[in-house]
XYZ file of C-alpha atoms in Angstrom:
516
model
C 1.711 -23.040 17.959
C 1.905 -20.501 15.200
C -0.928 -18.053 14.790
C -2.438 -17.224 11.407
C -0.240 -19.667 9.501
C -1.703 -21.162 6.337
C -0.194 -24.499 5.420
C -0.481 -26.863 2.496
C -1.955 -30.258 3.266
C -5.268 -30.815 1.547
C -5.647 -34.378 2.777
C -5.215 -33.360 6.406
C -7.533 -30.405 6.019
C -10.148 -32.673 4.505
C -10.345 -34.680 7.711
C -10.422 -31.567 9.885
C -6.813 -31.211 11.022
C -6.176 -27.537 11.716
C -3.169 -25.500 10.602
C -2.102 -25.225 14.231
C -2.280 -29.003 14.740
C -0.240 -29.489 11.607
C 2.368 -27.100 12.999
C 2.621 -29.200 16.125
C 3.467 -32.239 14.004
C 6.650 -30.727 12.573
C 10.078 -31.035 14.028
C 11.695 -28.047 15.723
C 14.352 -25.646 14.444
C 12.502 -25.072 11.192
C 12.949 -28.643 9.911
C 10.123 -30.949 8.885
C 10.390 -34.603 9.791
C 11.134 -35.350 6.137
C 14.345 -33.309 6.373
C 13.186 -30.411 4.214
C 13.459 -26.916 5.642
C 10.161 -25.326 6.587
C 10.207 -21.648 5.641
C 7.540 -19.261 6.898
C 6.887 -15.942 5.157
C 5.111 -13.083 6.909
C 2.570 -11.350 4.676
C 0.050 -8.554 5.218
C -3.662 -9.143 4.877
C -6.624 -11.002 6.305
C -6.128 -14.748 6.375
C -8.204 -16.415 3.628
C -10.744 -19.033 4.693
C -11.713 -20.512 1.315
C -8.976 -23.161 1.096
C -7.402 -21.705 -2.033
C -4.074 -20.815 -0.395
C -3.751 -24.289 1.101
C -4.349 -25.912 -2.282
C -1.862 -23.588 -3.963
C 0.791 -24.208 -1.302
C 0.451 -27.950 -1.689
C 1.459 -27.690 -5.349
C 4.062 -24.985 -4.741
C 5.710 -26.990 -1.990
C 6.114 -30.003 -4.250
C 8.229 -27.821 -6.517
C 10.116 -26.074 -3.707
C 10.921 -29.382 -2.013
C 12.250 -30.792 -5.254
C 14.272 -27.736 -6.281
C 15.594 -26.285 -2.997
C 14.697 -28.803 -0.305
C 12.218 -26.535 1.447
C 8.511 -25.841 1.860
C 6.655 -22.589 2.452
C 4.068 -21.504 5.012
C 2.376 -18.101 5.262
C 1.946 -16.111 8.463
C -0.688 -13.380 8.168
C -0.592 -10.075 9.989
C -4.232 -9.135 9.583
C -5.523 -5.635 8.919
C -7.112 -5.096 12.337
C -4.501 -3.075 14.262
C -1.954 -4.169 11.678
C 0.692 -1.542 12.431
C 0.995 -2.548 16.062
C 0.770 -6.270 15.380
C 3.337 -6.096 12.589
C 5.983 -4.362 14.665
C 5.317 -6.514 17.736
C 5.737 -9.666 15.667
C 8.983 -8.494 14.088
C 10.559 -7.658 17.421
C 9.242 -10.718 19.268
C 12.267 -12.877 18.516
C 10.021 -15.551 16.992
C 12.374 -17.999 15.285
C 9.459 -19.507 13.338
C 9.379 -16.531 10.954
C 11.965 -16.597 8.174
C 10.933 -14.148 5.429
C 9.348 -10.786 6.222
C 7.383 -8.585 3.829
C 8.559 -5.026 4.407
C 8.769 -1.574 2.792
C 10.498 1.694 3.571
C 7.441 3.891 3.033
C 4.696 2.014 4.897
C 6.158 -1.020 6.672
C 8.904 0.562 8.771
C 11.810 -1.191 7.049
C 14.513 1.197 8.209
C 13.301 1.262 11.787
C 13.059 -2.492 12.031
C 16.468 -2.942 10.427
C 17.999 -0.564 12.955
C 16.271 -2.412 15.806
C 17.775 -5.710 14.721
C 14.692 -7.398 13.270
C 16.369 -8.160 9.930
C 19.395 -10.291 9.197
C 22.215 -8.425 7.418
C 22.683 -10.056 4.019
C 26.230 -10.326 2.732
C 26.955 -10.149 -0.968
C 28.381 -13.667 -0.816
C 25.244 -15.002 0.874
C 22.980 -13.416 -1.725
C 25.135 -14.545 -4.628
C 25.112 -18.143 -3.383
C 21.523 -18.489 -2.176
C 19.603 -15.950 -4.271
C 21.783 -15.741 -7.399
C 19.132 -14.665 -9.900
C 17.811 -11.970 -7.594
C 21.325 -10.764 -6.845
C 22.170 -10.536 -10.532
C 19.088 -8.510 -11.470
C 19.257 -6.042 -8.556
C 23.016 -5.648 -8.985
C 22.679 -5.018 -12.715
C 20.107 -2.302 -12.049
C 22.271 -0.733 -9.329
C 19.669 -0.840 -6.593
C 21.391 -2.484 -3.633
C 22.323 0.916 -2.183
C 18.608 1.490 -1.565
C 18.676 -1.305 1.023
C 21.708 -0.424 3.126
C 22.060 1.245 6.503
C 25.039 3.431 7.363
C 27.011 0.292 8.224
C 27.020 -0.539 4.511
C 25.182 -3.834 4.929
C 22.159 -4.971 2.915
C 19.056 -5.534 5.054
C 16.350 -6.347 2.531
C 15.725 -7.034 -1.151
C 13.825 -4.429 -3.196
C 10.839 -5.216 -5.401
C 12.551 -3.106 -8.020
C 11.494 -4.714 -11.285
C 7.711 -4.379 -11.037
C 5.711 -1.512 -12.535
C 2.922 -0.163 -10.400
C 1.311 3.145 -9.534
C -0.044 3.486 -6.014
C -0.808 7.199 -6.125
C -4.307 7.810 -4.800
C -7.292 9.636 -6.178
C -11.057 9.614 -6.757
C -12.903 7.041 -8.824
C -16.130 8.552 -10.133
C -18.792 8.044 -12.765
C -18.156 9.783 -16.060
C -21.801 9.413 -17.079
C -22.990 11.291 -14.004
C -20.202 13.871 -14.342
C -21.290 14.545 -17.937
C -24.869 15.078 -16.771
C -23.518 17.403 -14.078
C -22.041 19.583 -16.830
C -18.436 18.383 -17.136
C -17.259 18.065 -20.715
C -16.658 14.422 -21.624
C -17.392 13.611 -17.994
C -13.886 14.756 -17.025
C -13.244 16.444 -13.660
C -9.846 18.133 -13.577
C -9.791 20.074 -10.295
C -10.353 18.853 -6.750
C -12.843 21.607 -5.862
C -14.982 20.711 -8.878
C -16.110 17.589 -7.070
C -18.379 19.941 -5.112
C -20.433 20.425 -8.287
C -20.396 16.701 -9.001
C -21.377 15.731 -5.453
C -24.156 18.337 -5.393
C -25.551 16.937 -8.653
C -25.499 13.372 -7.315
C -27.214 14.494 -4.122
C -29.986 16.210 -6.056
C -30.448 13.701 -8.878
C -29.582 10.297 -7.397
C -31.325 10.303 -4.031
C -30.724 6.590 -3.509
C -26.933 7.128 -3.614
C -24.424 8.894 -1.421
C -22.283 11.272 -3.489
C -19.204 9.713 -1.863
C -19.852 6.816 0.473
C -16.616 6.857 2.422
C -16.030 5.252 5.790
C -13.572 4.940 8.639
C -10.448 6.834 9.595
C -9.607 8.716 6.423
C -8.013 11.983 5.358
C -8.501 11.840 1.603
C -10.563 15.039 1.557
C -7.597 16.817 3.127
C -4.545 15.261 1.472
C -6.180 15.232 -1.949
C -6.627 18.985 -1.707
C -3.187 19.617 -0.181
C -1.337 17.729 -2.908
C -3.035 19.683 -5.651
C -2.660 23.103 -4.030
C 0.923 23.052 -2.724
C 4.287 21.816 -3.919
C 4.814 20.007 -0.619
C 6.146 16.469 -0.711
C 5.649 14.137 2.238
C 8.630 12.521 3.944
C 7.485 8.913 3.899
C 9.887 7.557 6.510
C 8.384 9.466 9.463
C 4.922 8.643 10.769
C 2.961 9.670 13.836
C 0.466 6.884 14.210
C -1.097 6.548 10.764
C -0.298 10.152 9.828
C 2.771 11.559 8.079
C 3.465 14.944 9.669
C 6.538 16.221 7.836
C 6.974 17.585 4.342
C 9.465 19.532 2.281
C 8.707 21.668 -0.746
C 9.912 21.000 -4.249
C 11.278 24.555 -4.308
C 13.158 24.062 -0.999
C 13.779 20.316 -0.727
C 16.075 20.426 2.316
C 13.894 22.496 4.646
C 11.413 20.423 6.645
C 7.954 21.801 7.288
C 4.459 20.425 7.889
C 1.259 21.070 6.018
C -0.547 20.335 9.256
C 1.278 23.176 11.027
C 2.038 25.833 8.440
C 0.110 27.715 5.781
C -3.580 28.189 5.058
C -4.120 25.196 2.786
C -5.172 22.829 5.574
C -7.891 25.282 6.573
C -9.010 25.599 2.948
C -9.240 21.804 2.719
C -11.124 21.557 6.012
C -13.597 24.244 4.945
C -14.211 22.354 1.718
C -14.776 19.168 3.711
C -17.269 21.008 5.909
C -19.102 22.178 2.799
C -19.252 18.598 1.574
C -20.513 17.421 4.949
C -23.219 20.079 4.920
C -24.279 18.936 1.439
C -24.557 15.376 2.727
C -21.777 13.945 0.585
C -21.169 11.054 3.005
C -23.271 9.279 5.584
C -23.611 10.992 8.962
C -21.880 8.133 10.791
C -19.114 7.731 8.202
C -16.346 7.624 10.789
C -17.874 4.604 12.526
C -19.452 2.886 9.521
C -17.819 -0.446 8.687
C -19.715 -1.481 5.565
C -18.216 -2.168 2.152
C -18.401 1.217 0.434
C -16.711 -0.082 -2.734
C -19.472 -2.623 -3.148
C -21.954 0.252 -2.902
C -20.034 2.069 -5.647
C -20.333 -1.036 -7.816
C -24.035 -1.219 -6.957
C -24.738 2.328 -8.106
C -25.282 3.569 -4.558
C -22.203 5.779 -4.341
C -20.951 8.419 -6.761
C -17.298 8.049 -5.853
C -14.675 5.868 -4.233
C -11.007 6.452 -3.582
C -7.841 4.390 -3.739
C -4.860 4.172 -6.072
C -4.195 3.764 -9.766
C -3.613 0.007 -9.588
C -7.046 -0.499 -8.069
C -8.628 1.604 -10.788
C -7.032 -0.105 -13.785
C -7.083 -3.574 -12.252
C -10.609 -3.768 -10.909
C -12.722 -0.622 -10.800
C -13.080 -0.147 -14.557
C -13.935 -3.776 -15.244
C -16.386 -4.143 -12.371
C -18.158 -0.865 -13.062
C -18.514 -1.685 -16.746
C -19.905 -5.100 -15.837
C -22.244 -3.996 -13.078
C -23.078 -0.438 -14.116
C -23.012 -0.513 -17.928
C -22.429 2.920 -19.403
C -21.093 4.357 -16.143
C -17.831 5.375 -17.881
C -15.594 5.099 -14.771
C -13.000 7.863 -14.447
C -9.992 8.528 -12.224
C -8.905 11.874 -10.787
C -5.578 11.499 -9.014
C -4.343 13.727 -6.209
C -1.910 16.337 -7.510
C -3.292 16.113 -11.026
C -3.723 19.896 -11.150
C -0.089 20.733 -10.483
C 1.888 17.548 -11.131
C 2.544 17.005 -7.435
C 2.654 13.225 -7.306
C 5.367 10.584 -7.336
C 6.421 7.354 -8.928
C 6.495 4.444 -6.532
C 9.785 4.056 -4.748
C 11.617 0.817 -5.472
C 11.286 -0.254 -1.842
C 7.507 0.187 -1.667
C 7.700 -3.599 -1.527
C 10.733 -5.443 -0.174
C 11.675 -8.762 1.424
C 13.831 -9.207 4.505
C 15.149 -12.295 6.253
C 14.315 -12.436 9.948
C 17.313 -12.021 12.240
C 16.053 -15.027 14.203
C 15.431 -17.304 11.222
C 16.669 -20.839 11.800
C 17.243 -21.288 8.057
C 18.221 -17.971 6.455
C 20.003 -19.596 3.513
C 17.007 -21.753 2.654
C 14.743 -18.725 3.113
C 16.700 -16.890 0.432
C 16.573 -19.922 -1.859
C 12.786 -20.072 -1.494
C 12.494 -16.343 -2.193
C 14.731 -16.645 -5.259
C 12.383 -19.339 -6.589
C 9.225 -17.325 -5.922
C 10.691 -14.313 -7.673
C 12.490 -15.922 -10.615
C 10.980 -19.331 -11.364
C 7.951 -18.805 -13.597
C 6.028 -21.844 -12.361
C 6.532 -20.874 -8.713
C 5.771 -17.232 -9.523
C 2.440 -18.103 -11.098
C 1.468 -20.321 -8.183
C 2.180 -17.768 -5.425
C 0.677 -14.865 -7.370
C -2.150 -16.429 -9.383
C -2.832 -19.839 -7.841
C -3.658 -23.038 -9.695
C -4.346 -22.771 -13.412
C -7.865 -23.879 -14.267
C -9.119 -23.321 -10.714
C -7.862 -19.903 -9.657
C -7.169 -18.547 -13.130
C -7.174 -19.394 -16.813
C -5.090 -18.049 -19.672
C -6.943 -16.971 -22.793
C -5.873 -17.802 -26.312
C -4.298 -14.367 -26.624
C -2.227 -14.855 -23.456
C -4.273 -12.879 -20.937
C -5.069 -13.815 -17.361
C -8.777 -14.447 -16.789
C -11.042 -15.793 -14.086
C -12.568 -19.264 -14.455
C -16.274 -19.498 -15.197
C -18.302 -18.822 -12.067
C -15.378 -17.188 -10.242
C -16.426 -14.680 -7.570
C -13.540 -12.490 -6.339
C -15.285 -11.826 -3.024
C -15.277 -15.531 -2.136
C -12.754 -17.228 -4.432
C -9.722 -14.915 -4.287
C -6.328 -16.509 -3.579
C -5.065 -13.942 -1.062
C -1.413 -15.063 -0.851
C -0.379 -11.381 -0.955
C 3.149 -11.801 -2.290
C 3.901 -8.095 -2.490
C 7.660 -8.202 -2.153
C 9.088 -9.862 -5.215
C 6.893 -9.342 -8.229
C 8.582 -9.091 -11.616
C 7.362 -7.482 -14.825
C 8.908 -10.381 -16.734
C 6.341 -12.830 -15.377
C 3.325 -10.576 -15.041
C 0.496 -11.436 -17.404
C -1.902 -8.866 -18.856
C -5.363 -9.395 -17.432
C -8.668 -9.568 -19.211
C -9.991 -7.304 -16.469
C -7.348 -4.600 -17.028
C -8.743 -1.263 -18.173
C -8.368 -0.737 -21.906
C -6.723 2.620 -21.237
C -4.286 1.218 -18.647
C -1.154 2.002 -20.644
C -2.527 5.392 -21.670
C -3.044 6.279 -18.006
C 0.409 4.956 -17.093
C 1.950 7.101 -19.807
C -0.011 10.138 -18.631
C 1.189 9.624 -15.069
C 4.763 9.000 -16.090
C 4.905 12.197 -18.139
C 4.692 14.468 -15.064
C 5.460 12.231 -12.084
C 8.383 13.050 -9.827
C 10.901 10.659 -8.333
C 10.799 10.511 -4.556
C 14.014 12.297 -3.529
C 14.580 10.796 -0.064
C 14.871 7.048 -0.637
C 18.304 6.928 1.036
C 17.523 9.400 3.845
C 17.611 7.653 7.237
C 16.317 9.157 10.445
C 17.372 8.538 14.029
C 13.943 8.313 15.582
C 14.782 6.756 18.934
C 14.763 10.101 20.723
C 11.533 11.292 19.111
C 9.473 8.083 19.077
C 7.566 9.102 22.229
C 6.901 12.521 20.691
C 5.671 10.968 17.455
C 3.346 8.724 19.446
C 1.965 11.748 21.302
C 1.538 13.623 18.035
C -0.265 10.626 16.586
C -2.775 10.788 19.410
C -3.438 14.453 18.655
C -3.857 13.778 14.949
C -6.281 10.927 15.629
C -8.402 13.316 17.697
C -8.629 16.061 15.060
C -7.883 14.842 11.527
C -10.865 12.483 11.125
C -13.220 15.205 12.342
C -11.660 17.702 9.938
C -11.856 15.164 7.095
C -15.587 14.678 7.653
C -16.322 18.367 8.228
C -17.613 17.878 11.756
C -16.166 21.021 13.327
C -18.446 24.069 13.240
C -15.328 26.251 13.254
C -12.507 24.486 11.377
C -10.123 27.405 11.878
C -10.448 27.238 15.667
C -10.104 23.445 15.592
C -6.921 23.618 13.530
C -5.367 26.188 15.832
C -6.290 24.050 18.822
C -4.749 21.000 17.160
C -1.584 22.904 16.337
C -1.187 24.039 19.921
C -1.648 20.492 21.193
C 0.973 19.310 18.714
C 3.379 21.934 20.005
C 2.630 20.816 23.539
C 3.328 17.230 22.472
C 6.822 18.207 21.317
C 6.350 18.986 17.640
C 9.160 21.574 17.594
C 11.649 19.068 19.030
C 10.622 16.436 16.522
C 10.906 18.948 13.691
C 14.407 19.947 14.829
C 15.501 16.301 14.957
C 14.126 15.536 11.499
C 15.722 18.713 10.140
C 19.109 17.808 11.627
C 19.067 14.381 9.977
C 17.971 15.960 6.693
C 20.802 18.492 6.889
C 23.374 15.760 7.489
C 22.030 13.726 4.579
C 21.977 16.774 2.281
C 25.645 17.452 3.000
C 26.510 13.933 1.890
C 24.743 14.218 -1.450
């Protein structure tokens, strides 16, 4: 039976038939007994338990069955150990998975394509079974972003959706103004020391920054704003990205973990924050909802990306902390060292073992290009999951609680600006912030750079173990002597094979540079 699959079937669910039991009632080879193809899409996120996805899928599948002779199920790779579980699932040979949410910067698209997890998609196949998607991506000239060296297409880019996923601090403008910042605006990373100190002294019930878990924001936020280094997003060591280039020397690979003094400066700042008491003592092991504490006035800061700020933080803070004047300081704001999203930050692949790849593409083409299907998969059922105001904005129904009523279908690989609705909860200055970001943002220069990682995968795994030992402790300022800790970490990384990995990454970069 399939694990974590959410299926439409409200009548069956009402009498207690589980999703797994429903799976057992379907015919094999991806066909339901009715003759329609049963398409399963892998998505990222915790499986919802409120019944909203099932209700949405019931309506969506009526339309899909009528239009393309198929129905859709969702298979969730949940956030607990998601990296491992995602890659294991993709390489398991499971023929029950048809569509796979992927990305080149965080979901290992190139690696999984090279390992045979994705079906190569011919132009003829796309033109016949996903004609609207083919036409749009072709017109925009983006298919080259999805090809390996063999010239074949391996996934479809989410290339017509505007979003900003650059990270930064959310903080309270009212408290920042009281701390002495003009208009409550903080414009330099180090200035958060003043802000945090003020919160500590004047809001004793709140943590200055209630942050939790494995995190390196206090390091990377500083590094982005104090160097011109740009991270190579295709190479990870565990959850860490060890290799960078500089804007001034874009073809020479380096590492801000291994070179320069900026990592030490960031770690010393983190130690100062720890000594102030910016975060809770057990932050690394704390598993509470720190964002909820921010909303409750019990934290002076939070951190995530622009989309989170404009799509939820501003509205919720204004509702729950009136007058808090929520602000956003994004990493690299001081020196313009931040990037537009790459067009394959979200992408959709067809599983190499799919029993119905043509039908999978037809379903995807509907989700992406049919407005009724698009609204169902992204917003749910009108009147229950959302309402549209008289001025055409998306709103929540009366009594809606996002913590319990959210849809959670997580279709992050085919959104289109054409069908996106402005939301009542969007920040009033959303477009102003977008324009501000766009004015200085850089385009990621390595979207077509592929790496042969087979030889260095064991080294990257060993490096990841070293990073996981040191980076969280540096982030939370737990080393009495950060300089000694960094030197110790660097030596362990060398012992793990860092120099060999660097040479391999540099060789691939050199070969790519020659072809440009």
